[in-house]
Amino acid sequence: MNEDPKLSNAFFGGGCFWCIEAAFSDLKGVSKVESGYSGGSEVNANYRSVSAGITNHAEICKITYDPKKISYETLVKIFFTAHDPTTYNRQGNDIGPQYRSIIFFSKKNEFDLIEKIISEMERDGTYEKIVTETEPFEKFYKAEDYHQNYYENNPKQPYCSYIIKPKLQKLRKQLKQFYN
């Protein structure tokens, strides 16, 4: 999965992959973030079919990270802070199963950790009810090149200016210790 055996991957979907990509791309310990699709039955997923909602794939990001510099637990907690995990198949104006909140886990201990964090966040009142799905990771389909590094490459695009930028500013202020 990784060319460097010292690196690991995390797979998160929380609305538009441009938002998740922007939230994770400048974290200390994260070496790469790729936008893509997962969780559906269609082979060779692409933006047109996924955004039409006919594949059951979600827009997700593959986060490649160094577990010696940032833990999986920290990534999961940042994921829950970076989007609204209480809305079913929706993030803001992005509506449909392709925008669902989902974490794909590769190992049993990742699943256990996700469940523990969800339980803690519901118990301590961070969120009343988290609807984030958890599924075993099967396949990642990298999105088209124009979706990669979208926020960085298109900061003046209206979606980036009005949706991503304020989210990112809030996240960086709240979790500044994790950002470069």
mmCIF file of C-alpha atoms in Angstrom:
data_model
loop_
_atom_site.group_PDB
_atom_site.id
_atom_site.type_symbol
_atom_site.label_atom_id
_atom_site.label_comp_id
_atom_site.label_asym_id
_atom_site.label_seq_id
_atom_site.Cartn_x
_atom_site.Cartn_y
_atom_site.Cartn_z
ATOM 1 C CA MET A 1 0.000 0.000 0.000
ATOM 2 C CA ASN A 2 2.923 2.342 0.763
ATOM 3 C CA GLU A 3 6.313 2.273 -0.861
ATOM 4 C CA ASP A 4 7.859 3.275 2.469
ATOM 5 C CA PRO A 5 7.106 0.597 5.099
ATOM 6 C CA LYS A 6 7.516 3.177 7.867
ATOM 7 C CA LEU A 7 4.425 5.049 6.655
ATOM 8 C CA SER A 8 0.767 4.183 7.205
ATOM 9 C CA ASN A 9 -2.517 5.163 5.581
ATOM 10 C CA ALA A 10 -5.805 6.450 6.946
ATOM 11 C CA PHE A 11 -8.983 6.727 4.853
ATOM 12 C CA PHE A 12 -11.550 9.392 5.766
ATOM 13 C CA GLY A 13 -14.663 10.727 4.057
ATOM 14 C CA GLY A 14 -16.464 13.739 5.466
ATOM 15 C CA GLY A 15 -18.288 15.595 2.711
ATOM 16 C CA CYS A 16 -16.455 17.030 -0.253
ATOM 17 C CA PHE A 17 -12.965 15.568 -0.474
ATOM 18 C CA TRP A 18 -11.543 19.037 -1.150
ATOM 19 C CA CYS A 19 -12.364 19.992 2.463
ATOM 20 C CA ILE A 20 -10.868 16.858 4.010
ATOM 21 C CA GLU A 21 -7.786 17.157 1.807
ATOM 22 C CA ALA A 22 -7.221 20.763 2.902
ATOM 23 C CA ALA A 23 -7.671 19.857 6.573
ATOM 24 C CA PHE A 24 -5.033 17.107 6.489
ATOM 25 C CA SER A 25 -2.501 18.247 3.903
ATOM 26 C CA ASP A 26 -0.467 20.507 6.185
ATOM 27 C CA LEU A 27 -0.437 18.393 9.347
ATOM 28 C CA LYS A 28 2.883 17.554 10.964
ATOM 29 C CA GLY A 29 3.643 13.917 10.149
ATOM 30 C CA VAL A 30 1.398 13.742 7.076
ATOM 31 C CA SER A 31 3.416 13.261 3.901
ATOM 32 C CA LYS A 32 0.639 13.003 1.308
ATOM 33 C CA VAL A 33 -3.114 13.414 0.931
ATOM 34 C CA GLU A 34 -4.939 12.103 -2.111
ATOM 35 C CA SER A 35 -8.590 12.652 -3.003
ATOM 36 C CA GLY A 36 -10.516 9.653 -4.236
ATOM 37 C CA TYR A 37 -13.443 7.303 -3.848
ATOM 38 C CA SER A 38 -14.244 4.179 -1.862
ATOM 39 C CA GLY A 39 -17.051 2.187 -0.328
ATOM 40 C CA GLY A 40 -19.156 1.373 -3.353
ATOM 41 C CA SER A 41 -19.546 -1.525 -5.714
ATOM 42 C CA GLU A 42 -18.654 0.207 -8.983
ATOM 43 C CA VAL A 43 -15.213 -0.605 -10.359
ATOM 44 C CA ASN A 44 -13.113 2.260 -11.737
ATOM 45 C CA ALA A 45 -15.005 4.989 -9.891
ATOM 46 C CA ASN A 46 -14.918 8.462 -11.398
ATOM 47 C CA TYR A 47 -16.237 11.873 -10.416
ATOM 48 C CA ARG A 48 -19.161 11.883 -12.816
ATOM 49 C CA SER A 49 -20.642 8.603 -11.599
ATOM 50 C CA VAL A 50 -19.829 9.145 -7.912
ATOM 51 C CA SER A 51 -21.225 12.696 -7.816
ATOM 52 C CA ALA A 52 -24.401 11.445 -9.510
ATOM 53 C CA GLY A 53 -24.853 9.145 -6.494
ATOM 54 C CA ILE A 54 -25.152 5.961 -8.559
ATOM 55 C CA THR A 55 -22.065 4.057 -7.325
ATOM 56 C CA ASN A 56 -22.498 4.159 -3.528
ATOM 57 C CA HIS A 57 -18.862 5.303 -3.323
ATOM 58 C CA ALA A 58 -18.029 8.156 -0.970
ATOM 59 C CA GLU A 59 -15.636 10.978 -1.684
ATOM 60 C CA ILE A 60 -12.712 10.238 0.629
ATOM 61 C CA CYS A 61 -9.073 11.065 1.199
ATOM 62 C CA LYS A 62 -6.158 8.698 1.583
ATOM 63 C CA ILE A 63 -3.835 10.197 4.181
ATOM 64 C CA THR A 64 -0.277 8.876 4.172
ATOM 65 C CA TYR A 65 1.411 9.582 7.493
ATOM 66 C CA ASP A 66 4.345 8.717 9.729
ATOM 67 C CA PRO A 67 2.964 7.052 12.892
ATOM 68 C CA LYS A 68 6.119 8.114 14.762
ATOM 69 C CA LYS A 69 5.197 11.766 14.160
ATOM 70 C CA ILE A 70 1.377 11.676 14.370
ATOM 71 C CA SER A 71 -0.811 8.903 15.713
ATOM 72 C CA TYR A 72 -3.832 7.320 14.096
ATOM 73 C CA GLU A 73 -5.816 8.391 17.159
ATOM 74 C CA THR A 74 -4.856 12.039 16.585
ATOM 75 C CA LEU A 75 -5.847 11.772 12.913
ATOM 76 C CA VAL A 76 -9.259 10.350 13.865
ATOM 77 C CA LYS A 77 -9.847 13.138 16.381
ATOM 78 C CA ILE A 78 -8.857 15.763 13.797
ATOM 79 C CA PHE A 79 -11.230 14.113 11.308
ATOM 80 C CA PHE A 80 -14.140 14.463 13.757
ATOM 81 C CA THR A 81 -13.233 18.116 14.314
ATOM 82 C CA ALA A 82 -12.826 18.868 10.583
ATOM 83 C CA HIS A 83 -16.442 18.076 9.617
ATOM 84 C CA ASP A 84 -19.892 17.491 11.101
ATOM 85 C CA PRO A 85 -20.130 13.782 11.966
ATOM 86 C CA THR A 86 -23.757 14.148 13.106
ATOM 87 C CA THR A 87 -25.404 14.673 9.729
ATOM 88 C CA TYR A 88 -26.407 11.685 7.647
ATOM 89 C CA ASN A 89 -25.293 11.815 3.979
ATOM 90 C CA ARG A 90 -24.661 15.548 4.122
ATOM 91 C CA GLN A 91 -22.071 18.229 4.789
ATOM 92 C CA GLY A 92 -23.509 21.707 4.337
ATOM 93 C CA ASN A 93 -24.914 22.011 0.817
ATOM 94 C CA ASP A 94 -23.209 18.781 -0.288
ATOM 95 C CA ILE A 95 -26.020 16.227 -0.083
ATOM 96 C CA GLY A 96 -26.071 12.525 -0.914
ATOM 97 C CA PRO A 97 -24.411 9.249 0.090
ATOM 98 C CA GLN A 98 -21.231 10.281 -1.719
ATOM 99 C CA TYR A 99 -20.775 12.950 1.001
ATOM 100 C CA ARG A 100 -21.377 10.676 3.985
ATOM 101 C CA SER A 101 -19.142 10.669 7.036
ATOM 102 C CA ILE A 102 -17.130 7.455 6.866
ATOM 103 C CA ILE A 103 -13.870 5.954 8.089
ATOM 104 C CA PHE A 104 -12.362 2.938 6.385
ATOM 105 C CA PHE A 105 -10.184 0.921 8.761
ATOM 106 C CA SER A 106 -7.413 -1.495 7.803
ATOM 107 C CA LYS A 107 -6.857 -3.199 11.159
ATOM 108 C CA LYS A 108 -9.036 -4.365 14.047
ATOM 109 C CA ASN A 109 -7.227 -2.036 16.467
ATOM 110 C CA GLU A 110 -8.133 0.940 14.217
ATOM 111 C CA PHE A 111 -11.813 -0.056 14.381
ATOM 112 C CA ASP A 112 -11.619 -0.425 18.161
ATOM 113 C CA LEU A 113 -9.969 2.990 18.478
ATOM 114 C CA ILE A 114 -12.596 4.664 16.258
ATOM 115 C CA GLU A 115 -15.409 3.144 18.336
ATOM 116 C CA LYS A 116 -13.702 4.262 21.564
ATOM 117 C CA ILE A 117 -13.323 7.850 20.311
ATOM 118 C CA ILE A 118 -16.956 7.973 19.135
ATOM 119 C CA SER A 119 -18.090 6.673 22.515
ATOM 120 C CA GLU A 120 -15.985 9.225 24.387
ATOM 121 C CA MET A 121 -17.190 12.142 22.223
ATOM 122 C CA GLU A 122 -20.835 11.184 22.701
ATOM 123 C CA ARG A 123 -20.368 10.611 26.428
ATOM 124 C CA ASP A 124 -18.547 13.907 27.054
ATOM 125 C CA GLY A 125 -21.098 15.874 25.009
ATOM 126 C CA THR A 126 -18.780 16.865 22.155
ATOM 127 C CA TYR A 127 -21.469 15.411 19.880
ATOM 128 C CA GLU A 128 -24.894 14.097 20.812
ATOM 129 C CA LYS A 129 -25.029 11.320 18.190
ATOM 130 C CA ILE A 130 -22.275 10.529 15.684
ATOM 131 C CA VAL A 131 -23.516 8.908 12.458
ATOM 132 C CA THR A 132 -20.083 8.272 10.952
ATOM 133 C CA GLU A 133 -19.954 4.887 9.259
ATOM 134 C CA THR A 134 -17.014 2.535 9.792
ATOM 135 C CA GLU A 135 -16.165 -0.062 7.170
ATOM 136 C CA PRO A 136 -13.196 -2.304 6.442
ATOM 137 C CA PHE A 137 -10.962 -0.788 3.781
ATOM 138 C CA GLU A 138 -11.111 -2.590 0.462
ATOM 139 C CA LYS A 139 -10.104 -0.362 -2.443
ATOM 140 C CA PHE A 140 -9.156 3.258 -3.061
ATOM 141 C CA TYR A 141 -9.810 4.847 -6.438
ATOM 142 C CA LYS A 142 -7.722 7.968 -6.896
ATOM 143 C CA ALA A 143 -9.769 10.917 -8.140
ATOM 144 C CA GLU A 144 -8.995 12.751 -11.329
ATOM 145 C CA ASP A 145 -5.876 14.945 -11.329
ATOM 146 C CA TYR A 146 -7.826 18.224 -11.213
ATOM 147 C CA HIS A 147 -9.224 17.206 -7.796
ATOM 148 C CA GLN A 148 -5.770 16.727 -6.241
ATOM 149 C CA ASN A 149 -4.534 19.614 -4.055
ATOM 150 C CA TYR A 150 -7.682 21.452 -5.074
ATOM 151 C CA TYR A 151 -7.727 24.059 -2.315
ATOM 152 C CA GLU A 152 -4.038 24.810 -2.687
ATOM 153 C CA ASN A 153 -4.364 25.140 -6.481
ATOM 154 C CA ASN A 154 -7.663 27.074 -6.483
ATOM 155 C CA PRO A 155 -7.771 29.291 -3.366
ATOM 156 C CA LYS A 156 -9.867 31.980 -5.078
ATOM 157 C CA GLN A 157 -12.479 29.563 -6.413
ATOM 158 C CA PRO A 158 -15.781 30.452 -4.592
ATOM 159 C CA TYR A 159 -16.176 27.043 -2.890
ATOM 160 C CA CYS A 160 -12.624 27.345 -1.580
ATOM 161 C CA SER A 161 -13.039 30.971 -0.461
ATOM 162 C CA TYR A 162 -16.423 30.641 1.219
ATOM 163 C CA ILE A 163 -16.512 27.045 2.459
ATOM 164 C CA ILE A 164 -13.017 25.578 2.839
ATOM 165 C CA LYS A 165 -11.039 28.640 3.950
ATOM 166 C CA PRO A 166 -13.200 29.450 7.033
ATOM 167 C CA LYS A 167 -13.266 25.757 8.052
ATOM 168 C CA LEU A 168 -9.502 25.540 7.702
ATOM 169 C CA GLN A 169 -8.890 28.765 9.638
ATOM 170 C CA LYS A 170 -11.076 27.535 12.515
ATOM 171 C CA LEU A 171 -9.397 24.118 12.526
ATOM 172 C CA ARG A 172 -5.865 25.572 12.447
ATOM 173 C CA LYS A 173 -6.708 27.921 15.329
ATOM 174 C CA GLN A 174 -8.304 25.157 17.407
ATOM 175 C CA LEU A 175 -5.588 22.540 16.726
ATOM 176 C CA LYS A 176 -2.560 24.720 15.943
ATOM 177 C CA GLN A 177 -0.119 22.329 17.653
ATOM 178 C CA PHE A 178 -0.647 19.780 14.856
ATOM 179 C CA TYR A 179 -0.085 22.093 11.883
ATOM 180 C CA ASN A 180 3.125 23.124 10.139
#
